[in-house]
PDB file of C-alpha atoms in Angstrom:
ATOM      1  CA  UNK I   1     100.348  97.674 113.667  1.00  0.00           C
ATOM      2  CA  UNK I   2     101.469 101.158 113.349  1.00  0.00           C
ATOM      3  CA  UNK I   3      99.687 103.980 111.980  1.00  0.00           C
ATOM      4  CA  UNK I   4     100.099 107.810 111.262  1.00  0.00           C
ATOM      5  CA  UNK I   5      97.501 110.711 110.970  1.00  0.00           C
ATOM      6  CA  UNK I   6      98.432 114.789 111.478  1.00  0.00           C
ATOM      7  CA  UNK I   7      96.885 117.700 112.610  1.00  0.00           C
ATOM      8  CA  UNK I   8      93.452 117.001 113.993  1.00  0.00           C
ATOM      9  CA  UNK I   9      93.213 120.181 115.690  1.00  0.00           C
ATOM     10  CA  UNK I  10      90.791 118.750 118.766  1.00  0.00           C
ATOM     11  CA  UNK I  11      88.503 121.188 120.311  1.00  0.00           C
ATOM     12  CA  UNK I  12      89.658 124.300 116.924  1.00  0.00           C
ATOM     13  CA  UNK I  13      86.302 125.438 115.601  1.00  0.00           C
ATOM     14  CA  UNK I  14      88.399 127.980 114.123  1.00  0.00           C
ATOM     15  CA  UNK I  15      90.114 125.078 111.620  1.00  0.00           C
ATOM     16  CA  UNK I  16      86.634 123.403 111.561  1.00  0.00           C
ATOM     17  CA  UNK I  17      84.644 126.668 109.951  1.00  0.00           C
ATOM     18  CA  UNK I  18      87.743 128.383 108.520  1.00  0.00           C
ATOM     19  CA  UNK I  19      90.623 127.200 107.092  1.00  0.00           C
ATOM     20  CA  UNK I  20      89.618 123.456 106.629  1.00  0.00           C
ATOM     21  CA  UNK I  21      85.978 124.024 106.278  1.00  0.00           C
ATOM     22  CA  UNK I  22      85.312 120.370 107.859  1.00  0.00           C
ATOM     23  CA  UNK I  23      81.580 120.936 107.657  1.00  0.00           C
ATOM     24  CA  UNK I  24      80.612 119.944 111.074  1.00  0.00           C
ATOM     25  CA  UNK I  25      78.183 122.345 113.307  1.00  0.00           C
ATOM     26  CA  UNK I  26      80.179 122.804 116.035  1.00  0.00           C
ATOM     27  CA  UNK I  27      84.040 121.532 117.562  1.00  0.00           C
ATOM     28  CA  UNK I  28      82.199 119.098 119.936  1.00  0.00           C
ATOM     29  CA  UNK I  29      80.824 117.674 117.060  1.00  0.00           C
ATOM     30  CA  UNK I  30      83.994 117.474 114.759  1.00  0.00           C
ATOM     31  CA  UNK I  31      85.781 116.005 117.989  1.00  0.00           C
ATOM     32  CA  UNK I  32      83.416 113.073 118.765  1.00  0.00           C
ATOM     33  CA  UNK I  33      83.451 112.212 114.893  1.00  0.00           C
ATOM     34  CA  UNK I  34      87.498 112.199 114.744  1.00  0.00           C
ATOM     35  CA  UNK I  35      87.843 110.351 118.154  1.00  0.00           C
ATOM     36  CA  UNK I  36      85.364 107.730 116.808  1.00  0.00           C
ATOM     37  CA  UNK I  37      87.408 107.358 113.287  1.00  0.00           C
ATOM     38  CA  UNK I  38      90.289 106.910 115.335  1.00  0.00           C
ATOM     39  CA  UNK I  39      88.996 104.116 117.642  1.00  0.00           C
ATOM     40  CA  UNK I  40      87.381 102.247 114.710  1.00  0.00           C
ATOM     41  CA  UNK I  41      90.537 101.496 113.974  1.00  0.00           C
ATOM     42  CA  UNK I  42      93.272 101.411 115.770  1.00  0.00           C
ATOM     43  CA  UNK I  43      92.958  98.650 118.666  1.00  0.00           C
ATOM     44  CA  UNK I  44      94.796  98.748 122.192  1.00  0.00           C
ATOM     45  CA  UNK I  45      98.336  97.320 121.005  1.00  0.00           C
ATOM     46  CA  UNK I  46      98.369  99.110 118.065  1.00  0.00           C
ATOM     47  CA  UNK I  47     100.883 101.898 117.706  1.00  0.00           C
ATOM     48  CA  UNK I  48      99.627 105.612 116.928  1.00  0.00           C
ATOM     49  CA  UNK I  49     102.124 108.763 115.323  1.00  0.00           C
ATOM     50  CA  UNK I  50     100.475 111.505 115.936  1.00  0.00           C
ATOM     51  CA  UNK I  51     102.934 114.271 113.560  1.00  0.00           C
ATOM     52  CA  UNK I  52     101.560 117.389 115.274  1.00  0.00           C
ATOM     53  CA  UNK I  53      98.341 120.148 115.686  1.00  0.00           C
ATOM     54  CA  UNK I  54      96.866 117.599 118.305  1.00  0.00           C
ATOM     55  CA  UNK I  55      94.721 119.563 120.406  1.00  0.00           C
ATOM     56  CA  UNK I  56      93.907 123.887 120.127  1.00  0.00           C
ATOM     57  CA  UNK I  57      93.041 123.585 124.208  1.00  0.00           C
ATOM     58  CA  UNK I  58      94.722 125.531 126.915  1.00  0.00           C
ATOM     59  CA  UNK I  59      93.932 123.143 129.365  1.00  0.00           C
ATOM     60  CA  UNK I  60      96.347 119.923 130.458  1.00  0.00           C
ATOM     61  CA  UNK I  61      92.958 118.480 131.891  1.00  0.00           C
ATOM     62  CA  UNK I  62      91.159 118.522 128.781  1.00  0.00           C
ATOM     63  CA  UNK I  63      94.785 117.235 126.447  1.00  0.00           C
ATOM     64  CA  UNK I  64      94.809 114.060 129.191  1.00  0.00           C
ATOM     65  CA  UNK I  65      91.079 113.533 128.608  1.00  0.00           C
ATOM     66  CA  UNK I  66      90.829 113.397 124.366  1.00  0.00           C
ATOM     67  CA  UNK I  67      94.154 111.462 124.945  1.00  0.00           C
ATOM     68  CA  UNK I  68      92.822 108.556 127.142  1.00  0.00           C
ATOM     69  CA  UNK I  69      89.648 108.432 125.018  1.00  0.00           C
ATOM     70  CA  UNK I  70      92.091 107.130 122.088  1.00  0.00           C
ATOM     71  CA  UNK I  71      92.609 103.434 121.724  1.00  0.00           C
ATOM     72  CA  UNK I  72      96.113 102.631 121.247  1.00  0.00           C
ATOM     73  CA  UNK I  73      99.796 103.874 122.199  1.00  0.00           C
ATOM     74  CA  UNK I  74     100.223 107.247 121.321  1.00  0.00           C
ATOM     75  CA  UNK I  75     103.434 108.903 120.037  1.00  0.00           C
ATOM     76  CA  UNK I  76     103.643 112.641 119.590  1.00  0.00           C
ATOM     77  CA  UNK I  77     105.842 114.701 116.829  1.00  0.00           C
ATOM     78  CA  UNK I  78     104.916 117.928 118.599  1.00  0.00           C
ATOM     79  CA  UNK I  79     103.753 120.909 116.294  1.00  0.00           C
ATOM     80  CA  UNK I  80     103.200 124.435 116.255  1.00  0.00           C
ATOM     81  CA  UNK I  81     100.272 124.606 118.190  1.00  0.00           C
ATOM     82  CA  UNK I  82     101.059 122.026 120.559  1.00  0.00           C
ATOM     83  CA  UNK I  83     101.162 124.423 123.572  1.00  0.00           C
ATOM     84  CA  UNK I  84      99.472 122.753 126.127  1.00  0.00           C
ATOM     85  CA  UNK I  85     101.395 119.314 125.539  1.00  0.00           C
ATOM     86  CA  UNK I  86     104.355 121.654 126.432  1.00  0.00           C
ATOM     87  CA  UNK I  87     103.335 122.405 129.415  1.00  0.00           C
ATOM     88  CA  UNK I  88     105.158 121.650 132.824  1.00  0.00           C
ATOM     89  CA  UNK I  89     101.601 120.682 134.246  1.00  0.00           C
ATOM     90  CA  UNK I  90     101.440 118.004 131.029  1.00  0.00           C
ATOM     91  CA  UNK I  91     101.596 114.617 132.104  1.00  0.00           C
ATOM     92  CA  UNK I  92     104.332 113.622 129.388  1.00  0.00           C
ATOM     93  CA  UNK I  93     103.579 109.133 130.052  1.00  0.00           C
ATOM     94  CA  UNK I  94     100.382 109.448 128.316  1.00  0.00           C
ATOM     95  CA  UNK I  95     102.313 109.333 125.080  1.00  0.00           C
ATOM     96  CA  UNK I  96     105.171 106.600 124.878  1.00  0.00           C
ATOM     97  CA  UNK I  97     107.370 108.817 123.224  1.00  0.00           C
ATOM     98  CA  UNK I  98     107.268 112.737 122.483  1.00  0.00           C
ATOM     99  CA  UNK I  99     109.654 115.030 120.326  1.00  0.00           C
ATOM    100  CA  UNK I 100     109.866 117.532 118.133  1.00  0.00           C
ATOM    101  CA  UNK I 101     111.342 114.785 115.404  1.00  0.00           C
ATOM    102  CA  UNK I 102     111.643 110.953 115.613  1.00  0.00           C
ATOM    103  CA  UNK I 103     112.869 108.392 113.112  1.00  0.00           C
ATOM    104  CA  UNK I 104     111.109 105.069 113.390  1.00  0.00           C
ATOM    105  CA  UNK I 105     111.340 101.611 111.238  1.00  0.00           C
ATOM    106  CA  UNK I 106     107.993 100.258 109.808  1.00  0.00           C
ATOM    107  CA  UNK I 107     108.453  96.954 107.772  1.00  0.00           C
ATOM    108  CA  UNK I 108     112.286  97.540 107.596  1.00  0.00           C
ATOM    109  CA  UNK I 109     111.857 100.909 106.651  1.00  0.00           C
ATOM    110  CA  UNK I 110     113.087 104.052 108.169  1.00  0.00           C
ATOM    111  CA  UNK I 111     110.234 106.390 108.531  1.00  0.00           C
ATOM    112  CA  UNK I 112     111.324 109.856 109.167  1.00  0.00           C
ATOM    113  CA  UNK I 113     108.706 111.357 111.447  1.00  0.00           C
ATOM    114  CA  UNK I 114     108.345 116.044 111.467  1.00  0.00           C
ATOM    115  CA  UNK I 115     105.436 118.513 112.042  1.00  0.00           C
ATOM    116  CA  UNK I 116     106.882 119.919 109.323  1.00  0.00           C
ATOM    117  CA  UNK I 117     107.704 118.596 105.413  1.00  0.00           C
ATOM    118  CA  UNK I 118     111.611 117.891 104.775  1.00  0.00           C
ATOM    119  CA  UNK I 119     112.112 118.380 101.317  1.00  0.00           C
ATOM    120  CA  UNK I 120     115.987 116.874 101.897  1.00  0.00           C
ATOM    121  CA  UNK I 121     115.368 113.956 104.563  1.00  0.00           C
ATOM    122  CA  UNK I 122     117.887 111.579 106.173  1.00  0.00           C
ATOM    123  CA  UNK I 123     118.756 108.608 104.041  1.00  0.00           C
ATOM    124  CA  UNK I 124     116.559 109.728 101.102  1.00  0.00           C
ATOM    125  CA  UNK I 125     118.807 108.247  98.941  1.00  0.00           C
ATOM    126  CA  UNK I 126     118.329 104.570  99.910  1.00  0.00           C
ATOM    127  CA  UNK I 127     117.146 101.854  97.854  1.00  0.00           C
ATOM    128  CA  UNK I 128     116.191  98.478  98.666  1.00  0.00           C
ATOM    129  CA  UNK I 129     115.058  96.051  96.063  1.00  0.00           C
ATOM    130  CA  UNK I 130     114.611  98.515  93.706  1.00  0.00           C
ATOM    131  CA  UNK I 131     111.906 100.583  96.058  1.00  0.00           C
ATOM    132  CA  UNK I 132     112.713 103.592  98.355  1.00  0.00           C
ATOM    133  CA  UNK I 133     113.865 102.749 101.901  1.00  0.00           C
ATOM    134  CA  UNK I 134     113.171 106.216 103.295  1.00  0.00           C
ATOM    135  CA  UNK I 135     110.122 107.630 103.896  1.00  0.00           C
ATOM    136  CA  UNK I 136     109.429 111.661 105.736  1.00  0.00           C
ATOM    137  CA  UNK I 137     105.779 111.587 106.915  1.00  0.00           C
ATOM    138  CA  UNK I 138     104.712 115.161 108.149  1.00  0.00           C
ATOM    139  CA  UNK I 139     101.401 117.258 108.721  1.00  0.00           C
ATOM    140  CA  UNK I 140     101.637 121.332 108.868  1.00  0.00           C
ATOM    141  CA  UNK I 141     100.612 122.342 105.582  1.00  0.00           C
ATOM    142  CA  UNK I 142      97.170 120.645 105.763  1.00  0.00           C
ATOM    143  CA  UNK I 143      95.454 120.760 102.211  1.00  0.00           C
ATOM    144  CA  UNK I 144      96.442 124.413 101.538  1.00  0.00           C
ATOM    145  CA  UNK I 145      98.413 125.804  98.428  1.00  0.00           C
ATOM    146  CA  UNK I 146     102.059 124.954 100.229  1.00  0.00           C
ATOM    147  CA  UNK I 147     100.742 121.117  98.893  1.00  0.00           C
ATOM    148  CA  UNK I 148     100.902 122.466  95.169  1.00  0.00           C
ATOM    149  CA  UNK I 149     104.762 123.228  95.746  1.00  0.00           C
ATOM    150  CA  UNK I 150     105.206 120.198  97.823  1.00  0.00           C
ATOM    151  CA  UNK I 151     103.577 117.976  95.240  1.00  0.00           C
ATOM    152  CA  UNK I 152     105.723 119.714  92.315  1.00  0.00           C
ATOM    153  CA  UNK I 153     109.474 119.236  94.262  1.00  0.00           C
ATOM    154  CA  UNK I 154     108.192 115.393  94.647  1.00  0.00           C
ATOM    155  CA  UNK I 155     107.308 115.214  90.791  1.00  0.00           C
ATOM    156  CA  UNK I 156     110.462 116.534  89.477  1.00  0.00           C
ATOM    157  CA  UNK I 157     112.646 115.188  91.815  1.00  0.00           C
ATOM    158  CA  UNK I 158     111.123 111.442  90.911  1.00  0.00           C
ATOM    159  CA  UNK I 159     111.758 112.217  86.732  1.00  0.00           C
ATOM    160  CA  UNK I 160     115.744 112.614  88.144  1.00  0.00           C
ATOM    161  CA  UNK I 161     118.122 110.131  87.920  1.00  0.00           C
ATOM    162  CA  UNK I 162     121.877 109.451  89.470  1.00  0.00           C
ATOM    163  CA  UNK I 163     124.860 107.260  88.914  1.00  0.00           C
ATOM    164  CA  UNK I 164     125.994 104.709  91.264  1.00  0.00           C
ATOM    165  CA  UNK I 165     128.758 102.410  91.945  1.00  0.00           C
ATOM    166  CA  UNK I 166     128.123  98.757  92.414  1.00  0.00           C
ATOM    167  CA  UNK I 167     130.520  96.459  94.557  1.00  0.00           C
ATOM    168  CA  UNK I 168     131.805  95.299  91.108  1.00  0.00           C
ATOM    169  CA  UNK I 169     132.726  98.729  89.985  1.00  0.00           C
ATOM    170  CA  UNK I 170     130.044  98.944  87.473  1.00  0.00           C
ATOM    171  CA  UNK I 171     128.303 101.576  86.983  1.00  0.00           C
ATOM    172  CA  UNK I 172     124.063 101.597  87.512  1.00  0.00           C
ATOM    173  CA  UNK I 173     121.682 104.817  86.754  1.00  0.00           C
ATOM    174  CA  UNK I 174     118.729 104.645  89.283  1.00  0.00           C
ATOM    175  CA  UNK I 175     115.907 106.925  89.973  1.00  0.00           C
ATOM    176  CA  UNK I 176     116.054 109.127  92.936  1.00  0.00           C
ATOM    177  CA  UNK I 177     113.803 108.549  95.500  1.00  0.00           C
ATOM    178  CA  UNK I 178     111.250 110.792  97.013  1.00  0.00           C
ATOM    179  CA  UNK I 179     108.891 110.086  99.351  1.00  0.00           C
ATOM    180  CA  UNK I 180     107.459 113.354 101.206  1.00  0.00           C
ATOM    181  CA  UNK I 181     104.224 112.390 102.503  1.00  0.00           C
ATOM    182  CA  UNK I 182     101.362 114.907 103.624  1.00  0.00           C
ATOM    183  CA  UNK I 183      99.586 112.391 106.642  1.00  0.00           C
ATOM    184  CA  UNK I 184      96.838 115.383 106.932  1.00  0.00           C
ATOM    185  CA  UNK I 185      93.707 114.036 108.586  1.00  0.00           C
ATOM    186  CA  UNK I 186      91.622 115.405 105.893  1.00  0.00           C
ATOM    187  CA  UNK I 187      92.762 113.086 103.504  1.00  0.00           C
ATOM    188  CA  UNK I 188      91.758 109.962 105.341  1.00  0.00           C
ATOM    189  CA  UNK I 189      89.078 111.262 106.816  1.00  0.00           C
ATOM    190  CA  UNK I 190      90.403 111.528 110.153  1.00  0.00           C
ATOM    191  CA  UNK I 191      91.119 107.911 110.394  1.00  0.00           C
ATOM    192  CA  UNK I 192      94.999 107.278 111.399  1.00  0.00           C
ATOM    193  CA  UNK I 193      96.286 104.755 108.410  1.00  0.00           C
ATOM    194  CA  UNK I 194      99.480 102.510 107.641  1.00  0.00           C
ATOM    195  CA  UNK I 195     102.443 103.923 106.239  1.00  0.00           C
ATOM    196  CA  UNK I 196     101.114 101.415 102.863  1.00  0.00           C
ATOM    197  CA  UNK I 197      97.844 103.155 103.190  1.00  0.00           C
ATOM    198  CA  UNK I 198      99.590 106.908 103.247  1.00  0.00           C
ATOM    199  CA  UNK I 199     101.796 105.762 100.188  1.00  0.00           C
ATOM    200  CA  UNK I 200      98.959 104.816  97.759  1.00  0.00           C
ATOM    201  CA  UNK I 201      96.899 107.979  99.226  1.00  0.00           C
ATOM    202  CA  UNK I 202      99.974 110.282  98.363  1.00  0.00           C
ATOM    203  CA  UNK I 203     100.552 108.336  95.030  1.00  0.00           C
ATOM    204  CA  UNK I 204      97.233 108.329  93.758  1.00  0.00           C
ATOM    205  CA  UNK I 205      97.497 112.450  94.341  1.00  0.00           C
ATOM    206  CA  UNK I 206     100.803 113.196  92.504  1.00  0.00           C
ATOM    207  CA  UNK I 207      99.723 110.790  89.986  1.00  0.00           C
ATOM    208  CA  UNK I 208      96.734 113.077  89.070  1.00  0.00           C
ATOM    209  CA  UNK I 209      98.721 116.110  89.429  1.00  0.00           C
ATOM    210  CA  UNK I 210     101.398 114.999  87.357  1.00  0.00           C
ATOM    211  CA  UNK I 211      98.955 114.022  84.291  1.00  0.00           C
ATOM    212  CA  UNK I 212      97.303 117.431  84.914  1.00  0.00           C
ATOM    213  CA  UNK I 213     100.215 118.906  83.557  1.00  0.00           C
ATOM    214  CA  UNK I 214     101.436 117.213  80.829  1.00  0.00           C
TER     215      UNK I 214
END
């Protein structure tokens, strides 16, 4: 099983008591609660996309220790404050794969995998079965005001349509997909969940924005 959670911001008391507000007392605290979200679970095959803001420490010791205290095979979409997983000193095989971008299939779909929100993602135009076949998972923006304007582009977009040609030259009006999907650990309270799991999660959101303001 694969799952997908962004920016936990390990050992950042700063995004703990600041800009999150998490709540907890302290960024020992807020670390042992994420790390035991994580393991609770995700088991040892399972697969893990980390999309970026993994861990505020300096040190490559402390990165490989949080790391091997997570169940599971790790992949990392490095963000903005991934220094220390940039390092030279950074033992690199502790994640199976790690990039700036990836694009990965889950359930024959293509996932597209950023730090940072695409609002015009490879593929996006796919359809299978009548459902979107492209899906851009990112992190960055956390639960801040860029998720108001994120939210909005995703609403409007979905109310547009386009023209296509079928293999019988026919012509067929479909909806135009858009699937831009916020994976911030707050939402999901720190627990790394399926791409099915992020969909209703993101849903449920623009669903409640959307009749906001009608």
């Amino acid at each position: 099983m694969r799952r997908y959670i962004a920016d936990l911001h390990f050992d950042d008391d700063n995004v703990n008591k600041l800009m999150d507000k998490r709540g907890f007392e302290n960024a020992e605290q807020m670390n042992e609660y994420m790390i035991s979200k994580w393991n609770s679970v995700v088991q040892k095959r399972d697969e893990v996309v980390i999309l970026g803001d993994f861990i505020m420490s300096k040190d490559v010791k402390r990165a490989k220790e949080i790391i091997l205290r997570l169940n599971g095979k790790k992949f990392m979409v490095l963000g903005n404050h991934d220094h220390v997983l940039r390092k030279t000193a950074f033992d690199t095989s502790l994640f199976k794969k790690m990039s700036d971008y990836m694009e990965l299939h889950d359930n024959n779909r293509r996932v597209i995998c950023s730090h940072y929100p695409i609002m015009c993602y490879n593929r996006q135009f796919d359809i299978v079965n009548d459902k979107a076949h492209s899906y851009m998972l990112h992190g960055h923006i956390h639960a801040t005001c860029d998720q108001e304007y994120v939210d909005r582009f995703v609403i409007e977009n979905r109310k547009r349509v386009r023209t296509i040609v079928l293999k019988d030259g026919t012509n067929k009006t479909v909806p135009i997909p858009c699937e831009i999907i916020n994976c911030f650990c707050g939402y999901s309270d720190y627990t790394p969940l399926t791409l099915d799991e992020w969909i209703n999660i993101n849903n449920q959101r623009l669903s409640s924005k959307d009749s906001q303001h009608r």
